[in-house]
Short mmCIF file of C-alpha atoms in Angstrom, two decimals:
data_model
loop_
_atom_site.label_atom_id
_atom_site.label_comp_id
_atom_site.label_asym_id
_atom_site.label_seq_id
_atom_site.Cartn_x
_atom_site.Cartn_y
_atom_site.Cartn_z
CA MET A 25 5.83 9.51 -25.13
CA LYS A 26 8.10 6.96 -23.48
CA LYS A 27 10.07 9.70 -21.76
CA GLU A 28 6.93 11.19 -20.25
CA ILE A 29 5.77 7.79 -19.02
CA ILE A 30 9.13 7.07 -17.39
CA GLU A 31 9.10 10.49 -15.74
CA LEU A 32 5.59 9.87 -14.46
CA ARG A 33 6.60 6.47 -13.04
CA LYS A 34 9.61 8.02 -11.34
CA ARG A 35 7.36 10.55 -9.69
CA ILE A 36 5.02 7.77 -8.57
CA PHE A 37 7.98 5.84 -7.17
CA ASP A 38 9.45 8.85 -5.36
CA ASN A 39 6.12 9.75 -3.83
CA LEU A 40 5.23 6.24 -2.69
CA LYS A 41 8.68 5.56 -1.28
CA GLU A 42 8.65 8.85 0.60
CA LYS A 43 5.16 8.15 1.92
CA ALA A 44 6.05 4.61 2.96
CA LEU A 45 9.16 5.68 4.83
CA SER A 46 7.34 8.60 6.44
CA PHE A 47 5.32 6.13 8.51
CA GLU A 48 8.44 5.17 10.46
CA SER A 49 8.33 7.01 13.75
CA SER A 50 12.10 7.16 14.16
CA VAL A 51 15.10 5.97 12.19
CA SER A 52 18.31 5.08 14.02
CA PRO A 53 21.77 5.97 12.69
CA GLU A 54 22.40 2.23 12.47
CA LEU A 55 19.41 1.74 10.16
CA ILE A 56 20.51 4.68 8.03
CA ASN A 57 23.92 3.04 7.62
CA TYR A 58 22.31 -0.24 6.61
CA ARG A 59 20.19 1.53 4.00
CA ASN A 60 23.18 3.43 2.66
CA ASP A 61 25.14 0.20 2.38
CA GLN A 62 22.36 -1.44 0.41
CA GLU A 63 22.02 1.54 -1.91
CA ASN A 64 25.75 1.66 -2.58
CA TYR A 65 26.01 -2.06 -3.23
CA SER A 66 22.98 -1.87 -5.52
CA LYS A 67 24.69 0.74 -7.70
CA ARG A 68 27.45 -1.66 -8.78
CA ASP A 69 27.61 -2.79 -12.37
CA PHE A 70 25.65 -5.91 -13.23
CA THR A 71 25.20 -8.13 -16.25
CA LYS A 72 22.26 -9.88 -17.81
CA THR A 73 21.67 -13.48 -16.82
CA THR A 74 18.82 -16.00 -16.89
CA ILE A 75 16.56 -17.86 -14.51
CA GLU A 76 18.27 -21.11 -15.59
CA GLU A 77 21.70 -19.78 -14.67
CA LEU A 78 20.34 -18.71 -11.29
CA LYS A 79 18.81 -22.14 -10.72
CA THR A 80 22.10 -23.83 -11.57
CA ARG A 81 23.95 -21.71 -9.04
CA VAL A 82 21.32 -22.40 -6.39
CA LYS A 83 21.78 -26.15 -6.83
CA GLU A 84 25.56 -25.88 -6.44
CA THR A 85 25.76 -23.84 -3.24
CA ASP A 86 25.53 -24.56 0.48
CA THR A 87 23.72 -21.40 1.60
CA ILE A 88 21.14 -19.39 -0.34
CA TYR A 89 20.32 -15.93 1.00
CA LEU A 90 17.03 -14.41 -0.17
CA GLY A 91 16.25 -10.77 0.59
CA ASP A 92 12.82 -10.11 2.08
CA PHE A 93 10.74 -6.92 1.86
CA HIS A 94 8.43 -7.91 4.70
CA THR A 95 5.13 -6.47 3.44
CA PHE A 96 5.49 -7.60 -0.18
CA ASP A 97 3.99 -10.97 -1.03
CA GLN A 98 5.80 -11.21 -4.38
CA ASN A 99 9.03 -11.91 -2.48
CA ILE A 100 7.51 -14.99 -0.89
CA ARG A 101 6.53 -16.40 -4.27
CA ASN A 102 10.18 -16.33 -5.27
CA VAL A 103 11.12 -18.09 -2.03
CA LEU A 104 8.73 -20.89 -2.92
CA ARG A 105 10.24 -21.13 -6.40
CA ILE A 106 13.76 -21.42 -5.00
CA ILE A 107 12.69 -24.09 -2.50
CA LYS A 108 11.19 -26.07 -5.38
CA VAL A 109 14.45 -25.77 -7.31
CA ILE A 110 16.25 -27.33 -4.34
CA LEU A 111 13.61 -30.06 -4.01
CA ASN A 112 13.81 -30.89 -7.72
CA SER A 113 17.58 -31.33 -7.37
CA LYS A 114 16.92 -33.97 -4.68
CA ASN A 115 19.03 -32.02 -2.19
CA LYS A 116 18.12 -31.91 1.51
CA CYS A 117 17.03 -28.47 2.64
CA ILE A 118 16.56 -26.42 5.81
CA VAL A 119 14.74 -23.07 5.71
CA ALA A 120 15.92 -20.38 8.16
CA LEU A 121 13.55 -17.48 8.79
CA GLU A 122 13.99 -14.05 10.35
CA MET A 123 10.25 -13.87 11.05
CA VAL A 124 10.43 -16.20 14.09
CA ASP A 125 12.56 -15.71 17.19
CA ALA A 126 14.97 -18.59 17.79
CA GLN A 127 13.70 -18.96 21.34
CA PHE A 128 10.44 -20.33 19.88
CA GLN A 129 12.05 -23.26 18.06
CA PHE A 130 10.03 -25.74 20.12
CA TYR A 131 6.79 -24.20 18.86
CA ILE A 132 8.04 -24.19 15.26
CA ASP A 133 8.77 -27.92 15.52
CA THR A 134 5.45 -28.62 17.22
CA TYR A 135 3.55 -26.69 14.54
CA MET A 136 5.40 -28.42 11.75
CA GLU A 137 4.47 -31.78 13.30
CA GLY A 138 0.80 -30.79 13.11
CA HIS A 139 0.18 -30.43 16.84
CA LEU A 140 -0.73 -26.73 16.74
CA THR A 141 -3.31 -24.84 14.67
CA ASP A 142 -2.27 -21.66 12.88
CA LEU A 143 -3.76 -19.47 15.60
CA GLU A 144 -2.16 -21.52 18.38
CA PHE A 145 1.20 -21.27 16.66
CA LEU A 146 0.94 -17.52 16.12
CA GLU A 147 -0.08 -16.98 19.71
CA SER A 148 2.76 -19.21 20.95
CA ILE A 149 5.43 -17.25 19.09
CA ASP A 150 3.82 -13.90 20.02
CA TYR A 151 3.50 -13.13 16.32
CA HIS A 152 1.24 -10.12 16.70
CA GLU A 153 3.83 -8.29 18.79
CA SER A 154 7.12 -9.76 17.57
CA TRP A 155 6.59 -9.61 13.79
CA ARG A 156 3.08 -8.58 12.67
CA PHE A 157 3.79 -8.65 8.95
CA PRO A 158 1.15 -10.50 6.91
CA TRP A 159 1.00 -14.11 8.08
CA THR A 160 -0.58 -15.32 4.85
CA HIS A 161 2.67 -14.51 3.04
CA TYR A 162 4.83 -16.62 5.33
CA LYS A 163 2.28 -19.36 5.85
CA LEU A 164 2.92 -20.47 2.27
CA ILE A 165 6.51 -21.34 3.21
CA PHE A 166 5.37 -23.39 6.20
CA ASP A 167 2.79 -25.20 4.07
CA LEU A 168 5.35 -26.14 1.42
CA ALA A 169 7.84 -27.20 4.10
CA LYS A 170 5.21 -29.43 5.75
CA GLU A 171 4.41 -31.09 2.44
CA ASN A 172 8.07 -31.91 1.80
CA ASP A 173 9.37 -32.62 5.32
CA ILE A 174 11.61 -29.55 5.34
CA LYS A 175 12.85 -28.33 8.71
CA ILE A 176 12.33 -24.66 9.55
CA ILE A 177 14.45 -22.79 12.08
CA GLY A 178 13.96 -19.33 13.58
CA LEU A 179 16.81 -16.83 13.29
CA ASN A 180 15.59 -13.75 15.09
CA THR A 181 16.49 -12.42 18.51
CA LYS A 182 16.28 -9.20 20.47
CA GLY A 183 18.94 -6.54 20.07
CA ASN A 184 20.15 -3.93 17.61
CA LEU A 185 20.74 -4.70 13.94
CA ILE A 186 24.37 -5.76 14.35
CA GLU A 187 23.60 -7.96 17.35
CA ARG A 188 20.80 -9.67 15.44
CA ASP A 189 23.08 -10.24 12.44
CA LEU A 190 25.77 -11.77 14.63
CA PHE A 191 23.20 -14.06 16.27
CA ALA A 192 21.72 -15.15 12.93
CA ALA A 193 25.17 -15.78 11.44
CA LYS A 194 26.19 -17.92 14.41
CA LEU A 195 23.01 -20.00 14.12
CA ILE A 196 23.40 -20.44 10.35
CA SER A 197 27.03 -21.44 10.83
CA HIS A 198 26.09 -23.98 13.48
CA THR A 199 23.46 -25.45 11.15
CA LEU A 200 25.98 -25.77 8.29
CA LYS A 201 28.45 -27.58 10.56
CA THR A 202 25.93 -29.97 12.11
CA GLN A 203 23.71 -30.68 9.12
CA LYS A 204 26.03 -32.15 6.52
CA ASN A 205 24.97 -32.44 2.88
CA THR A 206 22.10 -30.01 3.53
CA GLN A 207 21.41 -26.69 1.83
CA VAL A 208 20.30 -23.82 4.04
CA LEU A 209 17.92 -21.28 2.54
CA VAL A 210 17.90 -18.06 4.55
CA LEU A 211 15.04 -15.56 4.24
CA TYR A 212 16.03 -12.34 5.97
CA GLY A 213 15.37 -8.62 5.59
CA GLU A 214 17.03 -7.27 2.46
CA LEU A 215 19.15 -4.73 4.35
CA HIS A 216 20.89 -7.56 6.22
CA LEU A 217 21.98 -9.43 3.09
CA THR A 218 24.42 -7.07 1.45
CA PRO A 219 27.76 -8.89 0.98
CA ASN A 220 29.27 -7.22 4.07
CA LYS A 221 26.50 -8.26 6.48
CA ILE A 222 25.21 -11.76 7.37
CA PRO A 223 26.75 -13.49 4.31
CA LYS A 224 30.24 -12.27 5.28
CA LEU A 225 29.77 -13.17 8.95
CA VAL A 226 28.79 -16.72 8.01
CA LYS A 227 31.62 -17.03 5.48
CA ASP A 228 34.15 -15.94 8.10
CA GLN A 229 33.00 -18.83 10.31
CA ASN A 230 32.69 -21.32 7.43
CA PRO A 231 35.38 -20.41 4.88
CA HIS A 232 35.03 -23.63 2.88
CA THR A 233 31.30 -23.33 2.21
CA GLU A 234 29.79 -21.66 -0.85
CA SER A 235 26.89 -19.24 -0.84
CA VAL A 236 24.74 -17.21 -3.19
CA ILE A 237 22.89 -13.98 -2.44
CA ILE A 238 19.61 -13.36 -4.24
CA HIS A 239 18.25 -9.84 -3.92
CA GLN A 240 14.71 -8.99 -4.99
CA ASN A 241 13.45 -5.88 -6.78
CA LEU A 242 16.23 -3.50 -5.81
CA ASP A 243 15.32 0.12 -6.55
CA GLU A 244 18.65 1.06 -8.11
CA VAL A 245 18.75 -2.01 -10.34
CA TYR A 246 15.30 -1.22 -11.71
CA TRP A 247 16.13 2.39 -12.56
CA LYS A 248 19.53 1.52 -14.00
CA GLN A 249 17.85 -0.98 -16.29
CA ILE A 250 15.42 1.74 -17.40
CA GLU A 251 18.40 4.01 -18.09
CA LEU A 252 20.07 1.25 -20.13
CA ASN A 253 16.81 0.41 -21.90
CA GLN A 254 16.90 -3.10 -20.45
CA ASP A 255 14.21 -5.30 -18.96
CA ASN A 256 16.02 -8.34 -17.59
CA LYS A 257 14.16 -10.47 -15.08
CA VAL A 258 17.45 -11.59 -13.50
CA VAL A 259 20.82 -9.84 -13.36
CA CYS A 260 24.03 -10.77 -11.58
CA PHE A 261 26.70 -8.69 -9.88
CA ASP A 262 28.98 -11.73 -9.93
CA GLN A 263 28.56 -15.50 -9.92
CA ASN A 264 27.54 -15.44 -6.26
CA GLU A 265 25.17 -12.50 -6.23
CA PHE A 266 21.97 -12.05 -8.23
CA CYS A 267 18.91 -9.82 -8.32
CA ILE A 268 15.45 -10.99 -9.35
CA ASN A 269 13.31 -8.24 -10.90
CA SER A 270 9.72 -9.44 -10.58
CA ALA A 271 7.93 -6.13 -9.94
CA PRO A 272 8.53 -2.39 -10.32
CA PRO A 273 9.81 -0.98 -7.03
CA TRP A 274 6.86 1.26 -6.26
CA ILE A 275 4.68 -1.82 -5.81
CA LYS A 276 6.63 -2.94 -2.76
CA TYR A 277 6.31 0.53 -1.22
CA GLU A 278 2.57 0.41 -1.82
CA SER A 279 2.50 -2.85 0.12
CA MET A 280 4.34 -1.10 2.94
CA ILE A 281 1.84 1.77 2.89
CA TYR A 282 -1.02 -0.74 2.90
CA TRP A 283 0.44 -2.44 5.96
CA TYR A 284 0.96 0.80 7.87
CA GLU A 285 -2.44 2.25 6.96
CA ASN A 286 -4.32 -0.85 8.09
CA LEU A 287 -2.36 -1.42 11.28
CA SER A 288 -0.80 1.80 12.55
CA ASN A 289 -3.57 4.27 11.74
CA ASP A 290 -6.43 2.03 12.84
CA PRO A 291 -5.34 0.22 16.01
CA ASP A 292 -8.78 -1.24 16.65
CA PHE A 293 -9.15 -2.51 13.10
CA ASP A 294 -6.19 -4.83 12.77
CA ILE A 295 -6.15 -6.30 9.27
CA HIS A 296 -3.71 -8.92 10.45
CA GLU A 297 -6.18 -10.28 12.96
CA TYR A 298 -8.60 -10.62 10.06
CA ILE A 299 -5.95 -12.40 8.02
CA ILE A 300 -5.05 -14.74 10.86
CA GLU A 301 -8.69 -15.65 11.46
CA ASN A 302 -9.75 -16.01 7.84
CA GLY A 303 -6.61 -17.31 6.18
CA LYS A 304 -6.57 -14.95 3.22
CA LYS A 305 -6.13 -11.31 2.38
CA ILE A 306 -9.20 -9.52 1.16
CA PHE A 307 -9.25 -8.46 -2.49
CA SER A 308 -6.52 -10.96 -3.36
CA ASP A 309 -8.58 -13.28 -5.58
CA ASP A 310 -11.12 -11.33 -7.67
CA THR A 311 -10.89 -7.60 -7.19
CA HIS A 312 -13.68 -6.81 -9.64
CA GLU A 313 -16.13 -9.10 -7.85
CA ASN A 314 -15.04 -7.94 -4.40
CA PHE A 315 -15.42 -4.30 -5.37
CA PHE A 316 -18.85 -5.00 -6.81
CA SER A 317 -19.86 -6.91 -3.68
CA MET A 318 -18.63 -4.10 -1.46
CA CYS A 319 -20.71 -1.57 -3.41
CA LYS A 320 -23.81 -3.77 -3.18
CA GLU A 321 -23.37 -4.31 0.54
CA MET A 322 -22.93 -0.62 1.30
CA ILE A 323 -25.88 0.38 -0.89
CA THR A 324 -28.03 -2.14 0.93
CA ALA A 325 -26.77 -0.99 4.31
CA ILE A 326 -27.66 2.67 3.74
CA ARG A 327 -30.83 1.94 1.74
CA ILE A 328 -30.13 3.62 -1.57
CA ASN A 329 -32.17 2.77 -4.65
CA PHE A 330 -29.78 1.41 -7.23
CA ASP A 331 -29.96 -0.58 -10.47
CA LEU A 332 -27.61 -3.50 -9.77
CA ASP A 333 -27.29 -4.32 -13.46
CA GLU A 334 -25.91 -0.86 -14.10
CA LEU A 335 -23.76 -1.08 -10.99
CA GLU A 336 -21.77 -4.00 -12.38
CA ASP A 337 -20.81 -2.08 -15.51
CA PHE A 338 -17.34 -0.81 -14.60
CA ASN A 339 -13.64 -1.45 -15.17
CA LEU A 340 -11.25 -1.47 -12.22
CA HIS A 341 -7.49 -1.17 -12.79
CA ASP A 342 -4.36 -0.93 -10.66
CA HIS A 343 -0.60 -0.56 -11.26
CA THR A 344 -0.52 -3.82 -13.19
CA ASN A 345 -2.51 -2.00 -15.91
CA LEU A 346 -0.63 1.25 -15.53
CA GLU A 347 0.05 1.76 -19.23
CA PHE A 348 -3.64 1.36 -20.10
CA ILE A 349 -4.66 4.03 -17.58
CA GLU A 350 -1.82 6.28 -18.72
CA ASP A 351 -3.10 6.01 -22.30
CA LYS A 352 -6.67 6.77 -21.17
CA VAL A 353 -5.45 9.90 -19.39
CA LEU A 354 -3.52 11.04 -22.45
CA GLU A 355 -6.72 10.75 -24.51
CA LEU A 356 -8.41 13.47 -22.44
CA ASP A 357 -9.12 16.60 -24.50
CA SER A 358 -7.80 19.12 -21.99
CA LYS A 359 -4.09 19.53 -21.14
CA GLU A 360 -5.19 20.72 -17.72
CA LEU A 361 -7.05 17.44 -17.13
CA VAL A 362 -4.10 15.37 -18.39
CA SER A 363 -1.84 17.21 -15.96
CA PHE A 364 -4.33 16.80 -13.12
CA TYR A 365 -4.85 13.06 -13.51
CA ASN A 366 -1.10 12.56 -13.83
CA TYR A 367 -0.85 14.40 -10.53
CA LEU A 368 -3.29 11.91 -8.99
CA PHE A 369 -1.10 9.09 -10.32
CA GLN A 370 2.01 10.68 -8.95
CA THR A 371 0.56 11.13 -5.48
CA GLY A 372 -0.78 7.57 -5.27
CA GLN A 373 -4.46 8.51 -5.25
CA SER A 374 -7.39 6.40 -6.46
CA PHE A 375 -9.83 7.98 -8.89
CA LYS A 376 -12.52 7.65 -11.55
CA LEU A 377 -11.76 8.84 -15.05
CA PRO A 378 -14.18 11.57 -16.18
CA ASP A 379 -17.38 10.52 -17.92
CA GLU A 380 -16.72 6.78 -18.04
CA ASN A 381 -16.87 3.90 -15.56
CA THR A 382 -13.13 3.34 -15.51
CA PHE A 383 -11.52 3.37 -12.09
CA TYR A 384 -7.93 3.37 -10.92
CA CYS A 385 -7.12 1.94 -7.48
CA SER A 386 -3.54 2.54 -6.37
CA SER A 387 -3.64 -0.53 -4.10
CA TYR A 388 -6.33 -2.89 -2.91
CA SER A 389 -6.60 -2.02 0.73
CA MET A 390 -10.01 -2.10 2.34
CA ASN A 391 -9.89 1.65 2.93
CA ARG A 392 -9.07 2.48 -0.68
CA MET A 393 -11.65 0.14 -2.16
CA ALA A 394 -14.38 1.54 0.06
CA TYR A 395 -13.29 5.09 -0.74
CA LEU A 396 -13.46 4.34 -4.45
CA ALA A 397 -16.89 2.74 -4.02
CA GLY A 398 -18.14 6.04 -2.59
CA ILE A 399 -16.85 7.88 -5.66
CA TYR A 400 -18.59 5.34 -7.90
CA ILE A 401 -21.94 5.62 -6.12
CA PHE A 402 -21.84 9.42 -6.16
CA HIS A 403 -21.15 9.53 -9.90
CA TYR A 404 -23.91 7.02 -10.61
CA PHE A 405 -26.44 9.61 -9.45
CA PHE A 406 -24.56 12.56 -10.86
CA LYS A 407 -24.58 11.25 -14.43
CA LYS A 408 -28.39 10.91 -14.41
CA GLN A 409 -28.65 14.60 -15.24
CA ASN A 410 -26.36 14.14 -18.25
CA GLU A 411 -23.84 16.54 -16.82
CA LYS A 412 -20.28 15.91 -17.92
CA THR A 413 -17.49 15.78 -15.35
CA ALA A 414 -14.93 16.95 -17.90
CA THR A 415 -17.10 19.97 -18.76
CA ILE A 416 -17.29 21.05 -15.13
CA LEU A 417 -13.59 20.48 -14.49
CA THR A 418 -12.55 22.59 -17.48
CA GLN A 419 -14.74 25.57 -16.59
CA LYS A 420 -12.98 28.86 -16.00
CA THR A 421 -14.86 29.42 -12.76
CA GLN A 422 -13.67 27.51 -9.72
CA THR A 423 -16.90 27.09 -7.75
CA ASN A 424 -18.42 24.10 -9.52
CA ARG A 425 -15.05 22.35 -9.81
CA PHE A 426 -14.63 22.66 -6.06
CA ILE A 427 -18.21 21.51 -5.35
CA LEU A 428 -17.87 18.45 -7.59
CA PHE A 429 -14.67 17.39 -5.86
CA SER A 430 -16.00 18.16 -2.39
CA ILE A 431 -19.21 16.16 -2.68
CA GLU A 432 -17.30 13.33 -4.34
CA ALA A 433 -14.86 13.35 -1.38
CA LEU A 434 -17.78 13.53 1.08
CA PHE A 435 -19.21 10.26 -0.22
CA ALA A 436 -15.82 8.62 -0.67
CA PHE A 437 -14.89 9.27 2.96
CA PHE A 438 -18.36 8.41 4.23
CA PHE A 439 -18.33 5.03 2.50
CA SER A 440 -14.84 4.26 3.71
CA LYS A 441 -16.11 4.98 7.23
CA VAL A 442 -18.98 2.57 6.61
CA ILE A 443 -16.43 -0.21 6.08
CA ASN A 444 -13.86 1.02 8.60
CA PRO A 445 -15.34 3.23 11.32
CA HIS A 446 -11.86 4.00 12.65
CA ARG A 447 -10.94 6.06 9.61
CA LYS A 448 -9.92 9.57 10.61
CA CYS A 449 -9.42 12.87 8.87
CA GLU A 450 -8.15 16.31 9.79
CA MET A 451 -10.91 18.38 11.32
CA TYR A 452 -11.44 22.13 11.56
CA LEU A 453 -9.02 22.72 14.45
CA ASP A 454 -6.38 20.68 12.63
CA LEU A 455 -6.70 22.91 9.58
CA ARG A 456 -6.28 26.01 11.70
CA SER A 457 -3.39 24.57 13.74
CA GLN A 458 -1.68 23.20 10.63
CA PHE A 459 -1.88 26.69 9.20
CA SER A 460 0.07 27.95 12.21
CA ASN A 461 2.56 25.06 12.29
CA GLN A 462 3.34 24.65 8.59
CA THR A 463 6.42 26.27 7.11
CA ASP A 464 5.43 25.65 3.48
CA GLU A 465 3.50 28.71 2.39
CA LEU A 466 1.31 26.95 -0.20
CA THR A 467 0.28 24.24 2.27
CA LYS A 468 -0.59 26.89 4.85
CA LYS A 469 -2.66 28.69 2.26
CA LEU A 470 -4.63 25.58 1.26
CA TYR A 471 -5.39 24.64 4.88
CA SER A 472 -6.54 28.18 5.59
CA ILE A 473 -8.81 28.30 2.53
CA ALA A 474 -10.44 24.97 3.45
CA ALA A 475 -11.24 26.30 6.93
CA ASP A 476 -12.47 29.61 5.51
CA ILE A 477 -14.91 27.84 3.16
CA LEU A 478 -16.27 25.82 6.07
CA ASP A 479 -16.80 29.17 7.79
CA GLY A 480 -18.83 30.46 4.83
CA MET A 481 -16.31 32.47 2.84
CA ASP A 482 -17.15 32.98 -0.85
CA ILE A 483 -15.87 29.96 -2.79
CA GLU A 484 -14.95 31.70 -6.06
CA THR A 485 -13.06 34.46 -4.28
CA SER A 486 -11.26 32.00 -1.98
CA LEU A 487 -10.05 29.81 -4.86
CA LYS A 488 -8.99 32.55 -7.26
CA GLY A 489 -5.71 31.80 -9.01
CA LEU A 490 -5.39 28.16 -7.86
CA ASP A 491 -4.79 25.29 -10.25
CA LEU A 492 -6.96 22.17 -10.40
CA SER A 493 -4.77 20.05 -8.13
CA GLU A 494 -4.83 22.77 -5.45
CA VAL A 495 -8.61 23.09 -5.72
CA HIS A 496 -8.80 19.31 -5.39
CA GLU A 497 -6.66 19.26 -2.24
CA ILE A 498 -8.84 21.89 -0.56
CA SER A 499 -11.93 19.95 -1.64
CA LEU A 500 -10.59 16.79 -0.01
CA HIS A 501 -10.21 18.56 3.33
CA VAL A 502 -13.71 20.00 3.17
CA GLY A 503 -15.33 16.86 1.74
CA HIS A 504 -13.73 14.54 4.29
CA ILE A 505 -14.90 16.69 7.17
CA LEU A 506 -18.44 16.75 5.80
CA GLY A 507 -18.24 12.99 5.26
CA GLU A 508 -17.21 12.52 8.88
CA TYR A 509 -20.26 14.45 10.05
CA LEU A 510 -22.54 12.57 7.67
CA TYR A 511 -21.27 9.30 9.11
CA GLU A 512 -21.66 10.50 12.69
CA ASN A 513 -25.21 11.67 12.01
CA ILE A 514 -26.28 8.50 10.22
CA PHE A 515 -24.75 5.95 12.53
CA ASN A 516 -25.30 7.78 15.77
CA GLN A 517 -28.80 8.78 14.64
CA LYS A 518 -28.26 12.38 15.66
CA LYS A 519 -30.44 13.69 12.84
CA ASN A 520 -33.15 12.23 10.65
CA LEU A 521 -31.28 12.35 7.34
CA ASN A 522 -32.15 11.02 3.91
CA ILE A 523 -28.90 10.20 2.11
CA GLU A 524 -30.41 9.85 -1.33
CA GLY A 525 -32.77 12.81 -1.07
CA ASP A 526 -30.54 15.26 0.77
CA PHE A 527 -26.99 14.40 -0.31
CA LEU A 528 -26.77 12.37 -3.50
CA VAL A 529 -27.05 15.41 -5.71
CA THR A 530 -27.92 15.18 -9.37
CA LYS A 531 -27.03 18.80 -10.04
CA ILE A 532 -23.82 20.59 -9.08
CA SER A 533 -24.66 24.02 -7.70
CA GLU A 534 -23.55 26.36 -4.95
CA PHE A 535 -27.07 26.24 -3.54
CA GLN A 536 -26.90 22.45 -3.19
CA PHE A 537 -23.45 22.58 -1.60
CA ASN A 538 -24.49 25.20 0.95
CA LYS A 539 -27.58 23.14 1.76
CA ILE A 540 -25.46 20.06 2.45
CA LYS A 541 -22.98 22.07 4.51
CA SER A 542 -25.77 23.66 6.52
CA ILE A 543 -27.42 20.31 7.30
CA LEU A 544 -24.19 18.65 8.39
CA LEU A 545 -22.57 21.50 10.33
CA LYS A 546 -25.66 22.73 12.15
CA ASP A 547 -25.32 22.28 15.92
CA THR A 548 -22.04 20.36 15.56
CA HIS A 549 -19.70 22.95 17.11
CA TYR A 550 -17.34 21.99 14.29
CA LYS A 551 -14.85 24.71 15.22
CA THR A 552 -13.99 22.81 18.40
CA HIS A 553 -13.27 19.47 16.74
CA GLN A 554 -9.93 17.94 15.88
CA LYS A 555 -8.66 14.60 14.59
CA ARG A 556 -8.90 11.61 16.90
CA TYR A 557 -5.63 9.78 17.37
CA PHE A 558 -6.87 6.85 19.45
#
């Protein structure tokens, strides 16, 4: 059992890391070299140590380097802990941050003195364009520094990676020379803090000072510990280099995906503007209550009759309860279903377990939560007819499996559009053009089948020989397109539609699916539509 769970987690990690890195438009040879350096250094042997040993070393050293994964808030919590270690030792401290350009030092000082509001400060340092990573993460450092009269300096500048490292090292060195009896805590991107990067540059300029490097949640360290059957919260490569292991590595890549999905894909719906204006990240405090509130608000908005007492009866889990969900999946009667839901895990998808109100959300972005709310609301009506999801999904015929997934995806996408109208999906022309452009034969086949079903091809014949995950992927394409048209019709009032009467089906049937498809595609000229990119 343990072997299977580890293999599943590795697949989740591989998929999420690949997806996160795929958002990068271009990767320079310089960045590739930096990543290779970090990977190679991370593969060195390490030994078990303790938090207390790490704290002792922090108190003894002049410069503390902390690696930052910019989208991951867990890293910032460790920064705060290290600052408190320094404060408890009664040592004077300066915090040096990559997140602010050094040219804005005047504004840092003015903000720290209380003469600028958060928004004024962020506007003054051009935060939205120069950094853009979640302000609420870094604000915690500023707040703690204000409370304890700690000076903050900016380390960033324009230029390539090497030029920025040289600049940061020079500024750190200058600070060490001019601020005697003061510890400097440096928070900088993790790729810049391998022993041959900024730490070496500073050491070359200040040979008599001592430093410690503290990495956070390195991929290779995590997997090597799994291989060695270890679970150490802190390890050390030597007395001057540690790694804190506070989260499995796929969590940080999910945070990266969250950031890209809410900023890059939806330019008019900037989650960071919301964070700046409201001071907190949605879904960070009580995910159960926020999910419930989102469902209530959307039900009210689209005027669906719903028993709110029944609505609140659900369990929502994420990666922090991964083992519980894994066990629930393994309890499913069908090997095909176990394999399918493991596939959903592996590909980072959110889902509802069959025939119970247990939900898995791969990360708490607004888009995902709204998408999952649509699944929940659909299944609320579906279960009224006492039909079992597991029964449908284990049928030998493909038609009803496809229809269940498609209508579920229709509502999931529709409700995510209710919350975020800038959500986009691949449309009919995209499916046809992807068929022409794809080199992977299976992917081409699935795109083609989705378009064919929209065109009215027989469902059972089209899906013959496909496994459940392939049927699901086709269903997502079809369901999302139908959800897009449902949204456009409802909110642009193109047609007089009754969501509950016409679309929230209580019986899965080909007749019902064709009725929905006919209503939504009629007079749309769907064959001429493609995904919006702006």
